[in-house]
PDB file of C-alpha atoms and ligand atoms in Angstrom:
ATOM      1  CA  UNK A   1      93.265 218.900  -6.173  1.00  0.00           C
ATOM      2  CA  UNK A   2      93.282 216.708  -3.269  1.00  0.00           C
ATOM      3  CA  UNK A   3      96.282 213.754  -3.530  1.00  0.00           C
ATOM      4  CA  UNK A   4      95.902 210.783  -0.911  1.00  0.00           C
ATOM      5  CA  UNK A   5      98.815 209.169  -0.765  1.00  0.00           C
ATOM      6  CA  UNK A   6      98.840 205.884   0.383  1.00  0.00           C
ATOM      7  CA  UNK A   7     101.016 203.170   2.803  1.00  0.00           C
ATOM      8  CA  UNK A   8     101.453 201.017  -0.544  1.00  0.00           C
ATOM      9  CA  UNK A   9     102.517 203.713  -2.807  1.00  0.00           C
ATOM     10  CA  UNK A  10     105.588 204.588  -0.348  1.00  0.00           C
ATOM     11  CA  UNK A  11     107.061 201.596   0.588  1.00  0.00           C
ATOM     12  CA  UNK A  12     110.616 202.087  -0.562  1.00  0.00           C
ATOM     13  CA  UNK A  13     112.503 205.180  -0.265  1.00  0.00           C
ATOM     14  CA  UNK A  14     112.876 205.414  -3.858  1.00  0.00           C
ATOM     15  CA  UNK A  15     109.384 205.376  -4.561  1.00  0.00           C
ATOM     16  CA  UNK A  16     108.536 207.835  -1.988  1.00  0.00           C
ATOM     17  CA  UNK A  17     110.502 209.980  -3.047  1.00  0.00           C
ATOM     18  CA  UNK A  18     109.296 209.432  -6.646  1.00  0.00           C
ATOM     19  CA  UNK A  19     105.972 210.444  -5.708  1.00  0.00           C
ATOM     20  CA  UNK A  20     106.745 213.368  -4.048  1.00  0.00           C
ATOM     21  CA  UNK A  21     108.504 214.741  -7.137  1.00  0.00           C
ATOM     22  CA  UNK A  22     105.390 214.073  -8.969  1.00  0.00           C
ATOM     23  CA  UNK A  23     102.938 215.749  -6.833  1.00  0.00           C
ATOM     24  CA  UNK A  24     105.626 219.090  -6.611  1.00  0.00           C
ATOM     25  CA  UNK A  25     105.597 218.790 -10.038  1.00  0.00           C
ATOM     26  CA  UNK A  26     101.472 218.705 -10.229  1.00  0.00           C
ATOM     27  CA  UNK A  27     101.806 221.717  -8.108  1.00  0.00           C
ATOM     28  CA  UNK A  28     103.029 224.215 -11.082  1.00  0.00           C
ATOM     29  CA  UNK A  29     100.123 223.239 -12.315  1.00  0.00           C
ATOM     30  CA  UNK A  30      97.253 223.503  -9.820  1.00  0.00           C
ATOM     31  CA  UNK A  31      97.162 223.490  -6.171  1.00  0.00           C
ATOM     32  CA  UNK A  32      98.163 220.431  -4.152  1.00  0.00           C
ATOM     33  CA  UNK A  33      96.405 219.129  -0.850  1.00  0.00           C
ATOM     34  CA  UNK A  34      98.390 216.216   0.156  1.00  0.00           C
ATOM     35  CA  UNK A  35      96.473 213.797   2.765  1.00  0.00           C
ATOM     36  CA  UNK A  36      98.566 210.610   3.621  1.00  0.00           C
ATOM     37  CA  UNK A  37      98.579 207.173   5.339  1.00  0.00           C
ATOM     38  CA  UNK A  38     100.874 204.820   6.096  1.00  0.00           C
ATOM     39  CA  UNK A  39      99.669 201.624   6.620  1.00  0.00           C
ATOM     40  CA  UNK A  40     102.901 199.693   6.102  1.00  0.00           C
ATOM     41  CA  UNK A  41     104.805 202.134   8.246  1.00  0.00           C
ATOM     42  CA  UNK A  42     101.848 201.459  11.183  1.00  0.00           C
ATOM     43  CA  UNK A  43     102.580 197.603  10.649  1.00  0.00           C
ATOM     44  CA  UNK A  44     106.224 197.641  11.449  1.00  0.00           C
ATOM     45  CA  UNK A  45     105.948 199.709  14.492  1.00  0.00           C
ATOM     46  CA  UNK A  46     103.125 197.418  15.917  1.00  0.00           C
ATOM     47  CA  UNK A  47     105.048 194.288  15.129  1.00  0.00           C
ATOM     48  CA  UNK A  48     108.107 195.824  16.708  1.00  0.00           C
ATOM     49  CA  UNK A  49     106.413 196.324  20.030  1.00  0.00           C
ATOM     50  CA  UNK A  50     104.939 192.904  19.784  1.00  0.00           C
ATOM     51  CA  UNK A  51     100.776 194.737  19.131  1.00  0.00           C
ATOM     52  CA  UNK A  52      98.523 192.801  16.556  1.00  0.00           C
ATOM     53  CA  UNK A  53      96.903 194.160  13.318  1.00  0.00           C
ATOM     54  CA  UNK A  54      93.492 193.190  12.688  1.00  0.00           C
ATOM     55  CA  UNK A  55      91.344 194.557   9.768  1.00  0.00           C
ATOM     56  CA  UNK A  56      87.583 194.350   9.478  1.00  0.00           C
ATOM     57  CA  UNK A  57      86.170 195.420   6.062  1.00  0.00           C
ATOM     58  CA  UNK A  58      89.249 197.563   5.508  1.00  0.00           C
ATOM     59  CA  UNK A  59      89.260 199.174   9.080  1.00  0.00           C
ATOM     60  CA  UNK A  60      91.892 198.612  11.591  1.00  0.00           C
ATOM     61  CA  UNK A  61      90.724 197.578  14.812  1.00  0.00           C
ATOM     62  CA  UNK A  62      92.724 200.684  17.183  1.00  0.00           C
ATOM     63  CA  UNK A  63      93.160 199.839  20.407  1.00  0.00           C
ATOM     64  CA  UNK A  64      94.564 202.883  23.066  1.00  0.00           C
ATOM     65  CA  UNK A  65      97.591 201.379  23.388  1.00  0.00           C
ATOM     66  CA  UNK A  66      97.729 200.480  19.583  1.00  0.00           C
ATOM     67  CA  UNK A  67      96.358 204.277  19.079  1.00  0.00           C
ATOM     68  CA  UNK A  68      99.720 205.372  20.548  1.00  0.00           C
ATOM     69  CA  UNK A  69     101.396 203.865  18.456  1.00  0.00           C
ATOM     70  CA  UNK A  70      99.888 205.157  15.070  1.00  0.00           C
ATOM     71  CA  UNK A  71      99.863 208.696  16.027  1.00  0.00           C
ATOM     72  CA  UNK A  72     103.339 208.472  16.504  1.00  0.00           C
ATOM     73  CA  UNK A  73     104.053 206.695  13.043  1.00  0.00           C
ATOM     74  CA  UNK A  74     102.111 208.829  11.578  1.00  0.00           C
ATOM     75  CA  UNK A  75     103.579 212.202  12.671  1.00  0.00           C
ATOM     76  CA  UNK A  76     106.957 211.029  11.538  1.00  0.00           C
ATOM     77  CA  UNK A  77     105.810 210.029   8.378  1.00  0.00           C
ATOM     78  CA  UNK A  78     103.998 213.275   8.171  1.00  0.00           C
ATOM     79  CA  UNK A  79     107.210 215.471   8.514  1.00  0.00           C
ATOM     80  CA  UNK A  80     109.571 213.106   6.375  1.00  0.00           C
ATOM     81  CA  UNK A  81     106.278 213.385   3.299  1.00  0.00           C
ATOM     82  CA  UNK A  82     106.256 217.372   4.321  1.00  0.00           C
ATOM     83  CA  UNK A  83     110.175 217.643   3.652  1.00  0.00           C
ATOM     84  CA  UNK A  84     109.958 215.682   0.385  1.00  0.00           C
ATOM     85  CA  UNK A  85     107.355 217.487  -1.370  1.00  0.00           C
ATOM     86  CA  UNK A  86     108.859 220.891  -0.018  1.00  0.00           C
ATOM     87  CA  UNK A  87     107.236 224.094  -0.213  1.00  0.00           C
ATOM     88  CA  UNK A  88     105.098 222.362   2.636  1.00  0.00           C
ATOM     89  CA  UNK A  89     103.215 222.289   6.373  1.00  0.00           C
ATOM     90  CA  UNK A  90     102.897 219.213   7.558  1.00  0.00           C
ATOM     91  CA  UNK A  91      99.979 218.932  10.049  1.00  0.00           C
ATOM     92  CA  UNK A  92      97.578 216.291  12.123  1.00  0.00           C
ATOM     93  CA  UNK A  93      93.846 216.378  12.634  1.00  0.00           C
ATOM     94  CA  UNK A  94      95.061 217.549  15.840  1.00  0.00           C
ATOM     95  CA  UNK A  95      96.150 220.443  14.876  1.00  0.00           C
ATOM     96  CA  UNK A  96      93.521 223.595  14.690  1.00  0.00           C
ATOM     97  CA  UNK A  97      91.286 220.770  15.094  1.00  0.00           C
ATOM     98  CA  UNK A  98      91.831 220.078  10.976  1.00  0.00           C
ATOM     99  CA  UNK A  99      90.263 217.067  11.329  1.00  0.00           C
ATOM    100  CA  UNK A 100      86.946 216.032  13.803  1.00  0.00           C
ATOM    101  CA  UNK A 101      85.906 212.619  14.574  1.00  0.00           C
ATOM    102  CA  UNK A 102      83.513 210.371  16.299  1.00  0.00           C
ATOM    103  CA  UNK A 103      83.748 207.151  16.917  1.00  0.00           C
ATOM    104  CA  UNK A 104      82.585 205.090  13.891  1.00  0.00           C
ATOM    105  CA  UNK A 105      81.827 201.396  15.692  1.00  0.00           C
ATOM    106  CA  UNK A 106      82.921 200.851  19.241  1.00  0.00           C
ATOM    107  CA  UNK A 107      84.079 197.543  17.945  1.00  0.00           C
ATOM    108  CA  UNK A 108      86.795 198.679  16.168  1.00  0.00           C
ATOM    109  CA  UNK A 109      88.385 200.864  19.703  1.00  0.00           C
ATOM    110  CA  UNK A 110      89.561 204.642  18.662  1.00  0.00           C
ATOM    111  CA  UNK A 111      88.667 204.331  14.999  1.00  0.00           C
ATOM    112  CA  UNK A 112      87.208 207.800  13.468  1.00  0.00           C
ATOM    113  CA  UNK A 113      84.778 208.884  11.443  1.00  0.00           C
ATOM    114  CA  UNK A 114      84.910 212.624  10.169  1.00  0.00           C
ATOM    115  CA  UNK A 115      82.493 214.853  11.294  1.00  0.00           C
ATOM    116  CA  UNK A 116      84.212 217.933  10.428  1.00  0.00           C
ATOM    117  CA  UNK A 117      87.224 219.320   8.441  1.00  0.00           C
ATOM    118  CA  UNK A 118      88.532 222.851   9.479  1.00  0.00           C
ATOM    119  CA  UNK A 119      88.842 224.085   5.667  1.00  0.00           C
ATOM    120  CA  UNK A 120      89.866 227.411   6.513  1.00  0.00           C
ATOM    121  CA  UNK A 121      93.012 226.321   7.814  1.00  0.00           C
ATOM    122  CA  UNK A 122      93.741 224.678   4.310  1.00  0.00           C
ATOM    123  CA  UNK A 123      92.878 227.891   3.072  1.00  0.00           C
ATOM    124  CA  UNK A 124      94.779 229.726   4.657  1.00  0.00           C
ATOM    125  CA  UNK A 125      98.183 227.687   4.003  1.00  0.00           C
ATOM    126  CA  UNK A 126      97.216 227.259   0.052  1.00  0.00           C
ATOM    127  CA  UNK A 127      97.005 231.219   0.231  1.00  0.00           C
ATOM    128  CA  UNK A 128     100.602 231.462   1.656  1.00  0.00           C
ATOM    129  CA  UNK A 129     101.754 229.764  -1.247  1.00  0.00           C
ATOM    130  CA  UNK A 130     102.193 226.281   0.793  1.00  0.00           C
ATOM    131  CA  UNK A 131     100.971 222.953   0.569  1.00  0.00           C
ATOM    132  CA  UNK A 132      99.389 221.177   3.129  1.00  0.00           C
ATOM    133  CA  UNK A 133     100.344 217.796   4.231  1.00  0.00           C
ATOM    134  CA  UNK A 134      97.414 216.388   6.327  1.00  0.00           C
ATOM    135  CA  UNK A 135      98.005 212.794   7.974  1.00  0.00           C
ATOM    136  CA  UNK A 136      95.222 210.740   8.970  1.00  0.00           C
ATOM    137  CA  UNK A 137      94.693 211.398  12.938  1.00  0.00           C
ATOM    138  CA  UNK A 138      91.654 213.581  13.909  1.00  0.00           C
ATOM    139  CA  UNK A 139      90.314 214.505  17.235  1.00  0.00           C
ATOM    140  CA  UNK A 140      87.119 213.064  18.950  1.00  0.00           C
ATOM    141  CA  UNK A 141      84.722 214.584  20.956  1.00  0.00           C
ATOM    142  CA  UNK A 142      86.890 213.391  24.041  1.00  0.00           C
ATOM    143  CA  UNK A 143      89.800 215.659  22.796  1.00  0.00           C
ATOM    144  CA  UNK A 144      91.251 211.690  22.354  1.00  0.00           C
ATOM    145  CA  UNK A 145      93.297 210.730  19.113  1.00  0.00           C
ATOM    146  CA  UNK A 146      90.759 208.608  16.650  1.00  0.00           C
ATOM    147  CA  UNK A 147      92.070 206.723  13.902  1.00  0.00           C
ATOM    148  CA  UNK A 148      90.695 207.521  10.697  1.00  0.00           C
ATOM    149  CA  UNK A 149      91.664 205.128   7.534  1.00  0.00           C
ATOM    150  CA  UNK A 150      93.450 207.680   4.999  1.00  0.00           C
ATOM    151  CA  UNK A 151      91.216 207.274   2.082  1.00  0.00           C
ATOM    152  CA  UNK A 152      87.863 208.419   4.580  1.00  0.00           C
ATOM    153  CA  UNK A 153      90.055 211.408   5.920  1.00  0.00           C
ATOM    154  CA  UNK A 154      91.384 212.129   1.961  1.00  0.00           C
ATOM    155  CA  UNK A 155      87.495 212.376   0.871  1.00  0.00           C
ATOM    156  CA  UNK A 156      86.234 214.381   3.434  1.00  0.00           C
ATOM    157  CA  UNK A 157      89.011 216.832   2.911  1.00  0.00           C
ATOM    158  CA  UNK A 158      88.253 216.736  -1.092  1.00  0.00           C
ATOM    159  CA  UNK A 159      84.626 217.504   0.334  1.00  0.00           C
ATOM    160  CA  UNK A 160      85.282 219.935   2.272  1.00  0.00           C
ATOM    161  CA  UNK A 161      87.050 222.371  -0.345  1.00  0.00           C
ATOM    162  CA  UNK A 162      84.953 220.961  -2.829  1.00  0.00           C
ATOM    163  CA  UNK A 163      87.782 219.838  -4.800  1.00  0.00           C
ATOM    164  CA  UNK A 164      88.592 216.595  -6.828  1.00  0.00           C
ATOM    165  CA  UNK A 165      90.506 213.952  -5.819  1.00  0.00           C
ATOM    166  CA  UNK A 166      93.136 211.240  -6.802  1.00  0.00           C
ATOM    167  CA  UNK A 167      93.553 208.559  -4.611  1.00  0.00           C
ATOM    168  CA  UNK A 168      97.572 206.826  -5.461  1.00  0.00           C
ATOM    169  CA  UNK A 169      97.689 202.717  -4.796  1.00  0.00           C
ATOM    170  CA  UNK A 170      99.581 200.109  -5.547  1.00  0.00           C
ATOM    171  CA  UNK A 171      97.055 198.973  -8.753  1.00  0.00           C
ATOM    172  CA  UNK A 172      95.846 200.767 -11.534  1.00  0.00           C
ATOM    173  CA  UNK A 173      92.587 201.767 -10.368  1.00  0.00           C
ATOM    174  CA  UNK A 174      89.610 199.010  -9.070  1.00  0.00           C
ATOM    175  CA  UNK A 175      89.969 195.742 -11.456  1.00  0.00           C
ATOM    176  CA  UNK A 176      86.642 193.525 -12.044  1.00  0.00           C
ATOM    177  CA  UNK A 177      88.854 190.480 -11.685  1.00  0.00           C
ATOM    178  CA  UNK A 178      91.439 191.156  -9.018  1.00  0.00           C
ATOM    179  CA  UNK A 179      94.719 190.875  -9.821  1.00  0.00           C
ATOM    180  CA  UNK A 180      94.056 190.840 -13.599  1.00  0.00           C
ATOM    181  CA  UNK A 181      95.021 194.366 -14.486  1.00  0.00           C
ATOM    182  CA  UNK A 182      93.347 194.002 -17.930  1.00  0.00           C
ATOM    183  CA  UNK A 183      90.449 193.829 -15.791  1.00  0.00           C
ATOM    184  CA  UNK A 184      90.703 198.034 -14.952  1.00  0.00           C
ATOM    185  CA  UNK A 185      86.895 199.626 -14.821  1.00  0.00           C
ATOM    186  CA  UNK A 186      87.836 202.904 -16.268  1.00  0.00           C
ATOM    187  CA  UNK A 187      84.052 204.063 -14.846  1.00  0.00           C
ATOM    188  CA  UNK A 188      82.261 202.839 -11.972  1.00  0.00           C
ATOM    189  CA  UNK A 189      79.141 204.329 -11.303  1.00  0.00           C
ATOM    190  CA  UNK A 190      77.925 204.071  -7.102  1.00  0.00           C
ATOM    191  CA  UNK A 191      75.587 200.800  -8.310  1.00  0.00           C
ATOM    192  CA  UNK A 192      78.882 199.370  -9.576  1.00  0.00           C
ATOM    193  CA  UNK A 193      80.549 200.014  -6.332  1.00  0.00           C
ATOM    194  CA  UNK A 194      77.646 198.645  -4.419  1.00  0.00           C
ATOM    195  CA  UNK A 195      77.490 195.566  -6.441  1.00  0.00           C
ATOM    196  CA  UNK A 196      81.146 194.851  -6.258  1.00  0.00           C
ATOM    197  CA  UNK A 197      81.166 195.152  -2.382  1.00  0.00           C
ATOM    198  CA  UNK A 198      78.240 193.276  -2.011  1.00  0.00           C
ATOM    199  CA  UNK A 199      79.432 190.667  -4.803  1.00  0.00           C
ATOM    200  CA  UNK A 200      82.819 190.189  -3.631  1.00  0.00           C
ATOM    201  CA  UNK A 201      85.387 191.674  -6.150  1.00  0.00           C
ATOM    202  CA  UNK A 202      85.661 194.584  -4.199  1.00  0.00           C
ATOM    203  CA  UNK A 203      87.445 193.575  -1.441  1.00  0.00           C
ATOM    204  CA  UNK A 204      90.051 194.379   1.598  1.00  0.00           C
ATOM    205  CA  UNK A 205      91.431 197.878   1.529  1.00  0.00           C
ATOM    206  CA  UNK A 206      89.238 198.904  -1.884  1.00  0.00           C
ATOM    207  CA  UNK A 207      86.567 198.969   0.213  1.00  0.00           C
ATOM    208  CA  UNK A 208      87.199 202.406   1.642  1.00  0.00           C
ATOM    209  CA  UNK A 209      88.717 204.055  -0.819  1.00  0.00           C
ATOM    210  CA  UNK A 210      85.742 203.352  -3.045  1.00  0.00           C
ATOM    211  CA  UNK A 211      83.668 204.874  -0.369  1.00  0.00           C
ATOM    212  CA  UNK A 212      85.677 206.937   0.036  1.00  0.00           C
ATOM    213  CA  UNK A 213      85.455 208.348  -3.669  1.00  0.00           C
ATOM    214  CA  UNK A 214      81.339 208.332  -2.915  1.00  0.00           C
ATOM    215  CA  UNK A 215      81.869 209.755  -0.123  1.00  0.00           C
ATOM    216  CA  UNK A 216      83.902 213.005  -1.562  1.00  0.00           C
ATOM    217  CA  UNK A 217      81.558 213.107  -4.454  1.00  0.00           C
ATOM    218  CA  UNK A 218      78.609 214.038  -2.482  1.00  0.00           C
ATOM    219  CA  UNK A 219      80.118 216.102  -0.466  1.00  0.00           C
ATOM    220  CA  UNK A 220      80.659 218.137  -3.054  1.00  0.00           C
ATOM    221  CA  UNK A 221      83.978 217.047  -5.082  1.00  0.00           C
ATOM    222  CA  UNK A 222      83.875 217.217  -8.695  1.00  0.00           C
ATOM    223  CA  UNK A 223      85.957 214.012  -9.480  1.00  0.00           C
ATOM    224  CA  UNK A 224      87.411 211.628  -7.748  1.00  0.00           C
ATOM    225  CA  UNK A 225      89.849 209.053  -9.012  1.00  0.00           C
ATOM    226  CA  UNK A 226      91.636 205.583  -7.921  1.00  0.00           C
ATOM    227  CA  UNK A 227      94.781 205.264  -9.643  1.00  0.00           C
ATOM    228  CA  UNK A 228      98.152 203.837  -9.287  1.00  0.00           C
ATOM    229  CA  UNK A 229     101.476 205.925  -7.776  1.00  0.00           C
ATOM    230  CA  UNK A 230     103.528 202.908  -8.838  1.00  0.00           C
ATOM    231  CA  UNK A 231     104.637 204.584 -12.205  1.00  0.00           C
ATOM    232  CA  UNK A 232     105.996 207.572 -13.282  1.00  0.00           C
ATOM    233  CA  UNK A 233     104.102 209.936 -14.785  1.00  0.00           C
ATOM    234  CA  UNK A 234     100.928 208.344 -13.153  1.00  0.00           C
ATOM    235  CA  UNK A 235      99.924 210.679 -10.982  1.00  0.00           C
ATOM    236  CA  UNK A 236      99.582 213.624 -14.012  1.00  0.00           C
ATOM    237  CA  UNK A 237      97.670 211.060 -16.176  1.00  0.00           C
ATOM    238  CA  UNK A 238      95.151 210.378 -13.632  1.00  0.00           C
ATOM    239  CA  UNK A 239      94.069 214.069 -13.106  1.00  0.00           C
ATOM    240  CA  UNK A 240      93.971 213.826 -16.732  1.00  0.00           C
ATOM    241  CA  UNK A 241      90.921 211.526 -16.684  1.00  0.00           C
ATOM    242  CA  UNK A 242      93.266 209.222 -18.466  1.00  0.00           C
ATOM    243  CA  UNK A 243      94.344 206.128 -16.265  1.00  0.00           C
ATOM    244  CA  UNK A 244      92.972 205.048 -13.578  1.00  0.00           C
ATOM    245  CA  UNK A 245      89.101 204.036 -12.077  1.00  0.00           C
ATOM    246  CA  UNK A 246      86.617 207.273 -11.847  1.00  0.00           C
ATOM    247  CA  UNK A 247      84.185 206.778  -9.713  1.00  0.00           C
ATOM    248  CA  UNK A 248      80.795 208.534 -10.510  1.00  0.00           C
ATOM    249  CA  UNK A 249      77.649 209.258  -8.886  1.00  0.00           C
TER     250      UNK A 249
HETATM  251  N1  LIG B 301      88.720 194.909  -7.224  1.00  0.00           N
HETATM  252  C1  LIG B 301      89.925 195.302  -6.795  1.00  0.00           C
HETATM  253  N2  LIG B 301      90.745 195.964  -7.632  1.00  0.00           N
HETATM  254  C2  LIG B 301      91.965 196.359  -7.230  1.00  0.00           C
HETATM  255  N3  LIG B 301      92.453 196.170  -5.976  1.00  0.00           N
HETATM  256  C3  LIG B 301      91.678 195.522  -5.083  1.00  0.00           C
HETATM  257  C4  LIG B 301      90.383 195.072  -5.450  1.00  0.00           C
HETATM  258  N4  LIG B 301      89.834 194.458  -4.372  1.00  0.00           N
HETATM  259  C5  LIG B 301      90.736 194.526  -3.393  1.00  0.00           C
HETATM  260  N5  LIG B 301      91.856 195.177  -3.785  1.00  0.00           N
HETATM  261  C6  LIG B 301      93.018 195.411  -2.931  1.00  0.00           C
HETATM  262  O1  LIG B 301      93.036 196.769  -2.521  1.00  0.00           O
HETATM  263  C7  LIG B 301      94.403 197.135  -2.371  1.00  0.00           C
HETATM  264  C8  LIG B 301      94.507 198.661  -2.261  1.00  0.00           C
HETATM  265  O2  LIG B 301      94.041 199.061  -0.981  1.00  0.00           O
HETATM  266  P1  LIG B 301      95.091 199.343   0.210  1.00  0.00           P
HETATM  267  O3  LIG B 301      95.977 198.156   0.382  1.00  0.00           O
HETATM  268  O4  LIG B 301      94.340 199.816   1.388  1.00  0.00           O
HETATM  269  O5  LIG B 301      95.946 200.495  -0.451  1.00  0.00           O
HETATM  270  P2  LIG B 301      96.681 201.819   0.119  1.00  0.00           P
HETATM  271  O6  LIG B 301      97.570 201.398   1.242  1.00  0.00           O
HETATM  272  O7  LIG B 301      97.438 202.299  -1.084  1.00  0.00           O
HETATM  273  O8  LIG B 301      95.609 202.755   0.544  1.00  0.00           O
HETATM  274  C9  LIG B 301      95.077 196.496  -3.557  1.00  0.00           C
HETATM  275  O9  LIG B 301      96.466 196.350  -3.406  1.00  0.00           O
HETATM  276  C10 LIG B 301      94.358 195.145  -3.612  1.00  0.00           C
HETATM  277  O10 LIG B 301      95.058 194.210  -2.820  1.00  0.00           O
HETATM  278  C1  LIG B 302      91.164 203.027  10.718  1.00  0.00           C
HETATM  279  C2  LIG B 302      92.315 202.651   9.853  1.00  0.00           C
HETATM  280  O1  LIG B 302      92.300 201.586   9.247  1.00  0.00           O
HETATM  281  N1  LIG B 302      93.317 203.529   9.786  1.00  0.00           N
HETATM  282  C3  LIG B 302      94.488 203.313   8.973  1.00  0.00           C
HETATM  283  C4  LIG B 302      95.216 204.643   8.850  1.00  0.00           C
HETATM  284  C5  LIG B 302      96.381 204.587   7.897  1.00  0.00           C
HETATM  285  C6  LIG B 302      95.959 204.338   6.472  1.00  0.00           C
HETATM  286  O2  LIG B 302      94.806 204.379   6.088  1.00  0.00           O
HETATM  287  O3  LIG B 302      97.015 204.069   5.647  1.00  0.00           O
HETATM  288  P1  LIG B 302      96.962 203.579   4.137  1.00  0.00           P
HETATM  289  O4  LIG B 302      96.401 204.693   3.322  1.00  0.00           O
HETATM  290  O5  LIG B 302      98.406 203.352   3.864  1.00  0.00           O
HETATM  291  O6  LIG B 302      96.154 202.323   4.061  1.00  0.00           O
HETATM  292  C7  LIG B 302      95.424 202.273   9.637  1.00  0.00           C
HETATM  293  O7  LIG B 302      95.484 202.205  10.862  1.00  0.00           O
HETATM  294  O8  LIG B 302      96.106 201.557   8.888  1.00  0.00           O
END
C-alpha cells in the first residue's frame, strides 16, 4: 500500500512521530511505500529567507530560487521521516531518476507533473525487506529539480505499482460542507469530485489530492483513500475501508 503523508499530518513532533509508529506498525501487515510532503516545513523556510508562498488551485507557484529552497526542506524532512519509520531508504525523485517530470504550466515556474515513476527501484528496496520513503522532488527533462505537490507524486507512485493508496490529512476524509465533519462523503464517485470542484466545496489543497485519488485509480490502483493521520489508530482503519472518503471511478 502506498501511504502519502502529508505537511498537515506532521506538524508537531509528537504527531510525527505518531504516524510513523502507525505506518511501521501497518508494515507487519502489508508492505509500506511511504511518499511525503511537507508543506508546513516548505512555509517556514521560505518565510525565513524572506520568499513568498502563493497557491493557485492547490499548486505552489516555484520559483528557481524558491525551488532551492524546497528541495532542501524536503531532503531533510525526507531523512528525519526515513529514521522514524525505520527499517527504511529515504530517497528523492532525483535519485535513479524515481520520479520524472515536465513542467505542468509555465505559470506556476518549476512545478512538475509526473511523466514517469522508476518502479523497479521500489521494487527492488520492498524486496530487501525495506521501505521506501519517496519525497516529492522529481527531475525534468532539463535534469532541473521540478516541484511536484505530494498528493500528484503519491498517486502516480500508487499507479505505478498498481497498488492502493491512503492519502493522511488533517480532516477525516473530503466533507460536503467544509468544516462540518458530520458532513464526511464516505464515497465519492469521479462525477462527485467533478461537481464539487466545479461547485465550490472542494476547495484549496483537496483539490489535488482528489485528483490525485483519480489520478492513481486509472492508472491502475485498486483503492485509493483520503483520510485523517490526526488520530490514532486512523491510519489501520482507513485501509480497512472503514473511515475516511474513497474515491471511486
Ligand atoms: N470539502 C473539503 N473537505 C475537507 N477538506 C477540505 C475541503 N475543501 C478544502 N479542504 C481543505 O483541504 C485541506 C487538506 O489539504 P492540504 O492542506 O493540502 O493537506 P495536506 O498538507 O495534508 O496534504 C483541509 O485541511 C481543508 O482545509
Ligand atoms: C507544487 C506544490 O504545490 N508542491 C508542494 C510540495 C509539498 C507538498 O505537497 O506538501 P503537502 O503534502 O504537505 O501539502 C509544495 O510546494 O508545497
Amino acid at each position: 500500500m502506498i501511504v502519502k503523508y502529508g505537511g498537515n499530518a506532521m506538524k508537531s513532533l509528537d504527531l510525527r512521530r505518531a504516524v510513523a509508529a502507525e505506518i511501521a506498525a501497518l508494515r507487519a501487515e502489508q508492505t509500506v511505500v511511504v511518499v511525503h510532503g511537507g508543506g508546513p516545513v516548505i512555509e517556514r523556510e521560505l518565510a525565513a529567507r524572506g520568499l513568498p508562498s502563493e497557491f493557485r488551485a492547490g499548486l505552489r507557484v516555484t520559483t528557481p530560487e524558491a525551488m532551492d529552497v524546497v528541495e532542501m526542506a524536503l531532503c531533510q524532512l525526507n531523512k528525519q521521516l526515513s529514521q522514524d519509520v525505520g527499517h527504511a531508504v529515504g530517497l528523492m525523485g532525483r535519485d535513479s531518476e524515481l520520479l520524472r517530470a515536465e513542467v505542468f504550466d509555465p505559470g506556476l515556474g518549476r512545478v512538475g507533473r509526473v511523466t514517469g515513476v522508476n518502479a523497479d527501484v521500489l521494487r527492488a528496496l520492498i524486496g530487501a525487506g525495506l521501505t521506501p520513503v519517496v519525497g516529492c522532488v522529481a527531475v525534468g527533462p532539463d535534469g532541473d529539480a521540478l516541484n511536484v505537490n505530494a498528493d500528484t507524486a503519491a498517486g502516480a507512485v500508487a499507479g505505478a505499482l498498481n497498488e492502493g493508496i491512503v492519502f493522511l490529512t488533517d480532516v477525516d476524509g473530503v466533507y460536503r460542507n467544509y468544516p462540518d465533519p458530520e458532513s464526511r462523503a464516505a464515497h465519492l464517485t469521479r462525477a462527485e469530485v467533478e461537481a464539487g470542484i466545479a461547485d465550490g466545496w472542494i476547495a484549496g489543497g483537496m483539490i489535488p489530492k482528489v485528483r490525485a485519488a483519480l489520478d492513481a485509480l486509472d492508472r491502475g490502483a485498486p483503492f485509493a483513500v483520503i483520510a485523517s493521520g490526526m488520530h490514532a489508530g486512523a491510519l489501520s482503519a482507513a485501509a480497512r475501508g472503514e473511515a475516511g472518503t474513497r474515491v471511486t471511478p
